[in-house]
């Protein structure tokens, strides 16, 4: 039962940088143990982030521009991987990368394709380590949504039979998603915009990339008419499993809502309304799922106005994942490390009940490192629980 030292990398829909985490993982029968070793966020260069945001719909991206973005993002991921190896004490067994999602193709409630950029070859060249990547496409090919993949971590971590009833794990990134654990098969889906519209409005109104600490939202009041317009979007009425992205919740979406409002709205009131929208749509989903406890992670935990609105709308206790030993800022990077670890050991990395896939699948592709690729013997037992260990625990 050896420990595998893994670096997990991803950049979310906010496209502000690359989250990285180093961790040790081992498989002991039906139990995966995970020991975080360190975390960091590597910011994208400002010009690259601007190019990435401009490439999102309704922007037009030709083959030459896509090639350049793929290369530049790949080089940034390579730099992040080197930092991750340093966090791992200068030695790691492999890297897992979810890349940068540039487009998620969904029509009539079904995911038809997904594209992540940041070629793993750059990571392999920079570190000499094998890289597990392209972790979403196989799930989409199996009729799943390829997102959210957090359900596999949350079902192992929170579904330990501790008697907590139905729990809902929430991740608030650019897009918000939930995973439902307890009372039956795990379920997971995107609830709608997390920080996407909040960040967009902050950029448009103030020139800053986000509403730091929710200060602008706190200065305003919710506009009931605009909130009603925003809540009338058809995505919220789709059944789960479902996924979405900035292909839908983007500047054009916000512009249409403001046009329908038919009058001016102040900066504070706009940010207050968009923050309420995120809280309301997450809370509606949590109530629908009968949440008895809600555990929140992601960048949204740093917005006190958003957390307060979520707590106000829910009777169930709302905790931050750090309260239970899971670092909220690096949870998705640790998820990536876990997904890579499962693939490395020949185990499925999707939970069909959460993504809608037709069955469990081993996810991703493996790019060899500087030496021959030697995988362990495939595991024969499907894990049923994940235990978080302290870095000081042996």
PDB file of C-alpha atoms in Angstrom, residues 25-194:
ATOM      1  CA  UNK A  25      -2.784   9.252  -2.094  1.00  0.00           C
ATOM      2  CA  UNK A  26      -2.956   5.559  -1.403  1.00  0.00           C
ATOM      3  CA  UNK A  27      -5.550   2.842  -1.840  1.00  0.00           C
ATOM      4  CA  UNK A  28      -6.207   0.492   1.071  1.00  0.00           C
ATOM      5  CA  UNK A  29      -8.949  -1.929   0.056  1.00  0.00           C
ATOM      6  CA  UNK A  30     -12.116   0.134  -0.284  1.00  0.00           C
ATOM      7  CA  UNK A  31     -10.538   3.265   1.223  1.00  0.00           C
ATOM      8  CA  UNK A  32      -8.561   6.030  -0.450  1.00  0.00           C
ATOM      9  CA  UNK A  33      -6.436   8.121   1.875  1.00  0.00           C
ATOM     10  CA  UNK A  34      -5.526  11.636   0.737  1.00  0.00           C
ATOM     11  CA  UNK A  35      -2.857  13.747   2.380  1.00  0.00           C
ATOM     12  CA  UNK A  36      -2.507  17.344   1.067  1.00  0.00           C
ATOM     13  CA  UNK A  37       1.073  18.582   0.778  1.00  0.00           C
ATOM     14  CA  UNK A  38       0.554  22.137  -0.463  1.00  0.00           C
ATOM     15  CA  UNK A  39      -1.460  24.406  -2.720  1.00  0.00           C
ATOM     16  CA  UNK A  40      -0.956  27.488  -4.837  1.00  0.00           C
ATOM     17  CA  UNK A  41      -2.614  29.548  -7.585  1.00  0.00           C
ATOM     18  CA  UNK A  42      -0.562  30.664 -10.559  1.00  0.00           C
ATOM     19  CA  UNK A  43      -2.158  33.703 -12.164  1.00  0.00           C
ATOM     20  CA  UNK A  44      -2.405  33.808 -15.928  1.00  0.00           C
ATOM     21  CA  UNK A  45      -0.545  36.715 -17.559  1.00  0.00           C
ATOM     22  CA  UNK A  46      -3.064  39.525 -18.035  1.00  0.00           C
ATOM     23  CA  UNK A  47      -2.875  39.411 -21.832  1.00  0.00           C
ATOM     24  CA  UNK A  48      -3.439  35.644 -21.929  1.00  0.00           C
ATOM     25  CA  UNK A  49      -6.443  35.881 -19.620  1.00  0.00           C
ATOM     26  CA  UNK A  50      -7.908  38.599 -21.826  1.00  0.00           C
ATOM     27  CA  UNK A  51      -7.409  36.425 -24.904  1.00  0.00           C
ATOM     28  CA  UNK A  52      -9.061  33.462 -23.172  1.00  0.00           C
ATOM     29  CA  UNK A  53     -12.072  35.522 -22.131  1.00  0.00           C
ATOM     30  CA  UNK A  54     -12.336  36.993 -25.624  1.00  0.00           C
ATOM     31  CA  UNK A  55     -12.372  33.487 -27.107  1.00  0.00           C
ATOM     32  CA  UNK A  56     -15.571  32.599 -25.257  1.00  0.00           C
ATOM     33  CA  UNK A  57     -18.880  32.859 -27.143  1.00  0.00           C
ATOM     34  CA  UNK A  58     -19.956  35.065 -28.797  1.00  0.00           C
ATOM     35  CA  UNK A  59     -16.286  35.565 -29.680  1.00  0.00           C
ATOM     36  CA  UNK A  60     -14.921  33.872 -32.805  1.00  0.00           C
ATOM     37  CA  UNK A  61     -11.811  31.721 -32.516  1.00  0.00           C
ATOM     38  CA  UNK A  62      -9.986  30.579 -35.640  1.00  0.00           C
ATOM     39  CA  UNK A  63      -7.553  27.638 -35.852  1.00  0.00           C
ATOM     40  CA  UNK A  64      -4.457  29.823 -35.609  1.00  0.00           C
ATOM     41  CA  UNK A  65      -5.688  31.585 -32.476  1.00  0.00           C
ATOM     42  CA  UNK A  66      -6.741  28.269 -30.919  1.00  0.00           C
ATOM     43  CA  UNK A  67      -3.276  26.821 -31.575  1.00  0.00           C
ATOM     44  CA  UNK A  68      -1.613  29.803 -29.942  1.00  0.00           C
ATOM     45  CA  UNK A  69      -3.908  29.685 -26.910  1.00  0.00           C
ATOM     46  CA  UNK A  70      -3.420  25.933 -26.516  1.00  0.00           C
ATOM     47  CA  UNK A  71       0.352  26.404 -26.565  1.00  0.00           C
ATOM     48  CA  UNK A  72       0.451  29.374 -24.196  1.00  0.00           C
ATOM     49  CA  UNK A  73      -1.918  27.699 -21.742  1.00  0.00           C
ATOM     50  CA  UNK A  74       0.110  24.484 -21.972  1.00  0.00           C
ATOM     51  CA  UNK A  75       3.275  26.382 -21.071  1.00  0.00           C
ATOM     52  CA  UNK A  76       1.531  27.992 -18.098  1.00  0.00           C
ATOM     53  CA  UNK A  77       0.348  24.573 -16.938  1.00  0.00           C
ATOM     54  CA  UNK A  78       3.931  23.319 -17.274  1.00  0.00           C
ATOM     55  CA  UNK A  79       5.115  26.151 -15.013  1.00  0.00           C
ATOM     56  CA  UNK A  80       2.347  25.321 -12.534  1.00  0.00           C
ATOM     57  CA  UNK A  81       3.354  21.651 -12.584  1.00  0.00           C
ATOM     58  CA  UNK A  82       6.939  22.567 -11.692  1.00  0.00           C
ATOM     59  CA  UNK A  83       5.642  24.569  -8.735  1.00  0.00           C
ATOM     60  CA  UNK A  84       3.501  21.589  -7.741  1.00  0.00           C
ATOM     61  CA  UNK A  85       6.528  19.280  -7.782  1.00  0.00           C
ATOM     62  CA  UNK A  86       8.300  21.749  -5.484  1.00  0.00           C
ATOM     63  CA  UNK A  87       5.313  21.607  -3.120  1.00  0.00           C
ATOM     64  CA  UNK A  88       5.611  17.824  -3.193  1.00  0.00           C
ATOM     65  CA  UNK A  89       9.146  18.056  -1.848  1.00  0.00           C
ATOM     66  CA  UNK A  90      10.840  18.021  -5.230  1.00  0.00           C
ATOM     67  CA  UNK A  91       9.597  14.591  -6.221  1.00  0.00           C
ATOM     68  CA  UNK A  92       6.264  13.369  -7.640  1.00  0.00           C
ATOM     69  CA  UNK A  93       5.062  10.246  -9.427  1.00  0.00           C
ATOM     70  CA  UNK A  94       2.770  11.879 -11.981  1.00  0.00           C
ATOM     71  CA  UNK A  95       0.721  14.974 -12.784  1.00  0.00           C
ATOM     72  CA  UNK A  96      -3.043  15.125 -13.358  1.00  0.00           C
ATOM     73  CA  UNK A  97      -4.440  18.011 -15.398  1.00  0.00           C
ATOM     74  CA  UNK A  98      -8.015  19.047 -16.137  1.00  0.00           C
ATOM     75  CA  UNK A  99      -6.707  21.789 -18.402  1.00  0.00           C
ATOM     76  CA  UNK A 100      -8.629  24.921 -19.304  1.00  0.00           C
ATOM     77  CA  UNK A 101     -12.150  24.422 -20.599  1.00  0.00           C
ATOM     78  CA  UNK A 102     -12.584  26.646 -23.637  1.00  0.00           C
ATOM     79  CA  UNK A 103     -15.943  25.309 -24.832  1.00  0.00           C
ATOM     80  CA  UNK A 104     -18.616  22.964 -23.497  1.00  0.00           C
ATOM     81  CA  UNK A 105     -21.067  21.967 -26.239  1.00  0.00           C
ATOM     82  CA  UNK A 106     -24.571  21.350 -24.890  1.00  0.00           C
ATOM     83  CA  UNK A 107     -27.743  21.164 -26.978  1.00  0.00           C
ATOM     84  CA  UNK A 108     -31.257  20.298 -25.814  1.00  0.00           C
ATOM     85  CA  UNK A 109     -29.956  19.325 -22.403  1.00  0.00           C
ATOM     86  CA  UNK A 110     -27.346  16.888 -23.720  1.00  0.00           C
ATOM     87  CA  UNK A 111     -23.581  17.374 -23.758  1.00  0.00           C
ATOM     88  CA  UNK A 112     -22.264  16.656 -27.242  1.00  0.00           C
ATOM     89  CA  UNK A 113     -18.634  17.644 -26.772  1.00  0.00           C
ATOM     90  CA  UNK A 114     -16.168  19.422 -24.559  1.00  0.00           C
ATOM     91  CA  UNK A 115     -12.799  21.035 -25.252  1.00  0.00           C
ATOM     92  CA  UNK A 116      -9.997  21.594 -22.766  1.00  0.00           C
ATOM     93  CA  UNK A 117      -6.762  23.229 -23.874  1.00  0.00           C
ATOM     94  CA  UNK A 118      -3.275  23.077 -22.379  1.00  0.00           C
ATOM     95  CA  UNK A 119      -1.465  20.197 -24.069  1.00  0.00           C
ATOM     96  CA  UNK A 120      -0.038  17.714 -21.527  1.00  0.00           C
ATOM     97  CA  UNK A 121       3.168  17.334 -23.587  1.00  0.00           C
ATOM     98  CA  UNK A 122       4.354  20.696 -22.241  1.00  0.00           C
ATOM     99  CA  UNK A 123       3.913  19.410 -18.679  1.00  0.00           C
ATOM    100  CA  UNK A 124       5.701  16.133 -19.454  1.00  0.00           C
ATOM    101  CA  UNK A 125       8.611  17.987 -21.045  1.00  0.00           C
ATOM    102  CA  UNK A 126       8.929  20.432 -18.156  1.00  0.00           C
ATOM    103  CA  UNK A 127       8.766  17.868 -15.354  1.00  0.00           C
ATOM    104  CA  UNK A 128       9.789  14.557 -16.929  1.00  0.00           C
ATOM    105  CA  UNK A 129       6.669  13.068 -15.324  1.00  0.00           C
ATOM    106  CA  UNK A 130       3.769  11.202 -16.904  1.00  0.00           C
ATOM    107  CA  UNK A 131       0.591  13.246 -17.197  1.00  0.00           C
ATOM    108  CA  UNK A 132      -3.021  12.105 -16.892  1.00  0.00           C
ATOM    109  CA  UNK A 133      -5.182  14.531 -18.853  1.00  0.00           C
ATOM    110  CA  UNK A 134      -8.324  14.948 -20.984  1.00  0.00           C
ATOM    111  CA  UNK A 135     -10.429  13.719 -18.080  1.00  0.00           C
ATOM    112  CA  UNK A 136     -13.849  14.845 -19.339  1.00  0.00           C
ATOM    113  CA  UNK A 137     -14.193  13.577 -22.907  1.00  0.00           C
ATOM    114  CA  UNK A 138     -14.659   9.866 -22.167  1.00  0.00           C
ATOM    115  CA  UNK A 139     -17.594  10.647 -19.898  1.00  0.00           C
ATOM    116  CA  UNK A 140     -19.185  12.776 -22.632  1.00  0.00           C
ATOM    117  CA  UNK A 141     -18.615   9.966 -25.165  1.00  0.00           C
ATOM    118  CA  UNK A 142     -20.476   7.675 -22.753  1.00  0.00           C
ATOM    119  CA  UNK A 143     -23.508  10.017 -22.865  1.00  0.00           C
ATOM    120  CA  UNK A 144     -22.485  11.923 -19.741  1.00  0.00           C
ATOM    121  CA  UNK A 145     -21.988  15.651 -19.303  1.00  0.00           C
ATOM    122  CA  UNK A 146     -18.311  15.438 -18.414  1.00  0.00           C
ATOM    123  CA  UNK A 147     -19.158  17.803 -15.548  1.00  0.00           C
ATOM    124  CA  UNK A 148     -19.361  18.240 -12.712  1.00  0.00           C
ATOM    125  CA  UNK A 149     -16.822  15.529 -11.892  1.00  0.00           C
ATOM    126  CA  UNK A 150     -16.669  16.610  -8.245  1.00  0.00           C
ATOM    127  CA  UNK A 151     -19.379  14.076  -7.464  1.00  0.00           C
ATOM    128  CA  UNK A 152     -16.809  11.284  -7.326  1.00  0.00           C
ATOM    129  CA  UNK A 153     -14.794  13.068  -4.622  1.00  0.00           C
ATOM    130  CA  UNK A 154     -17.834  14.225  -2.680  1.00  0.00           C
ATOM    131  CA  UNK A 155     -19.525  10.817  -2.709  1.00  0.00           C
ATOM    132  CA  UNK A 156     -16.356   9.161  -1.383  1.00  0.00           C
ATOM    133  CA  UNK A 157     -15.573  11.904   1.130  1.00  0.00           C
ATOM    134  CA  UNK A 158     -19.037  12.691   2.524  1.00  0.00           C
ATOM    135  CA  UNK A 159     -20.826   9.409   1.810  1.00  0.00           C
ATOM    136  CA  UNK A 160     -19.169   7.535   4.646  1.00  0.00           C
ATOM    137  CA  UNK A 161     -22.324   6.520   6.470  1.00  0.00           C
ATOM    138  CA  UNK A 162     -21.728   9.035   9.257  1.00  0.00           C
ATOM    139  CA  UNK A 163     -25.449   9.584   9.720  1.00  0.00           C
ATOM    140  CA  UNK A 164     -25.481  13.166   8.464  1.00  0.00           C
ATOM    141  CA  UNK A 165     -28.524  12.525   6.252  1.00  0.00           C
ATOM    142  CA  UNK A 166     -28.711  14.104   2.818  1.00  0.00           C
ATOM    143  CA  UNK A 167     -25.724  16.340   2.282  1.00  0.00           C
ATOM    144  CA  UNK A 168     -25.139  18.715  -0.603  1.00  0.00           C
ATOM    145  CA  UNK A 169     -21.602  19.700  -1.514  1.00  0.00           C
ATOM    146  CA  UNK A 170     -21.515  23.033  -3.345  1.00  0.00           C
ATOM    147  CA  UNK A 171     -18.659  24.409  -5.395  1.00  0.00           C
ATOM    148  CA  UNK A 172     -18.931  28.074  -6.310  1.00  0.00           C
ATOM    149  CA  UNK A 173     -16.523  28.834  -9.125  1.00  0.00           C
ATOM    150  CA  UNK A 174     -17.400  30.685 -12.301  1.00  0.00           C
ATOM    151  CA  UNK A 175     -20.249  28.184 -12.559  1.00  0.00           C
ATOM    152  CA  UNK A 176     -21.800  26.732  -9.415  1.00  0.00           C
ATOM    153  CA  UNK A 177     -22.403  23.019  -9.056  1.00  0.00           C
ATOM    154  CA  UNK A 178     -23.720  20.663  -6.415  1.00  0.00           C
ATOM    155  CA  UNK A 179     -23.253  17.015  -5.507  1.00  0.00           C
ATOM    156  CA  UNK A 180     -25.961  15.262  -3.507  1.00  0.00           C
ATOM    157  CA  UNK A 181     -24.888  12.501  -1.140  1.00  0.00           C
ATOM    158  CA  UNK A 182     -27.143  10.310   0.976  1.00  0.00           C
ATOM    159  CA  UNK A 183     -30.565   8.790   0.465  1.00  0.00           C
ATOM    160  CA  UNK A 184     -29.753   6.983  -2.781  1.00  0.00           C
ATOM    161  CA  UNK A 185     -27.459   7.259  -5.771  1.00  0.00           C
ATOM    162  CA  UNK A 186     -25.268  10.387  -5.766  1.00  0.00           C
ATOM    163  CA  UNK A 187     -26.441  13.196  -8.033  1.00  0.00           C
ATOM    164  CA  UNK A 188     -24.488  16.187  -9.312  1.00  0.00           C
ATOM    165  CA  UNK A 189     -25.165  19.038 -11.704  1.00  0.00           C
ATOM    166  CA  UNK A 190     -24.439  22.668 -12.455  1.00  0.00           C
ATOM    167  CA  UNK A 191     -26.971  24.958 -10.803  1.00  0.00           C
ATOM    168  CA  UNK A 192     -26.119  28.012 -12.931  1.00  0.00           C
ATOM    169  CA  UNK A 193     -23.787  30.985 -12.576  1.00  0.00           C
ATOM    170  CA  UNK A 194     -21.545  31.061  -9.553  1.00  0.00           C
TER     171      UNK A 194
END
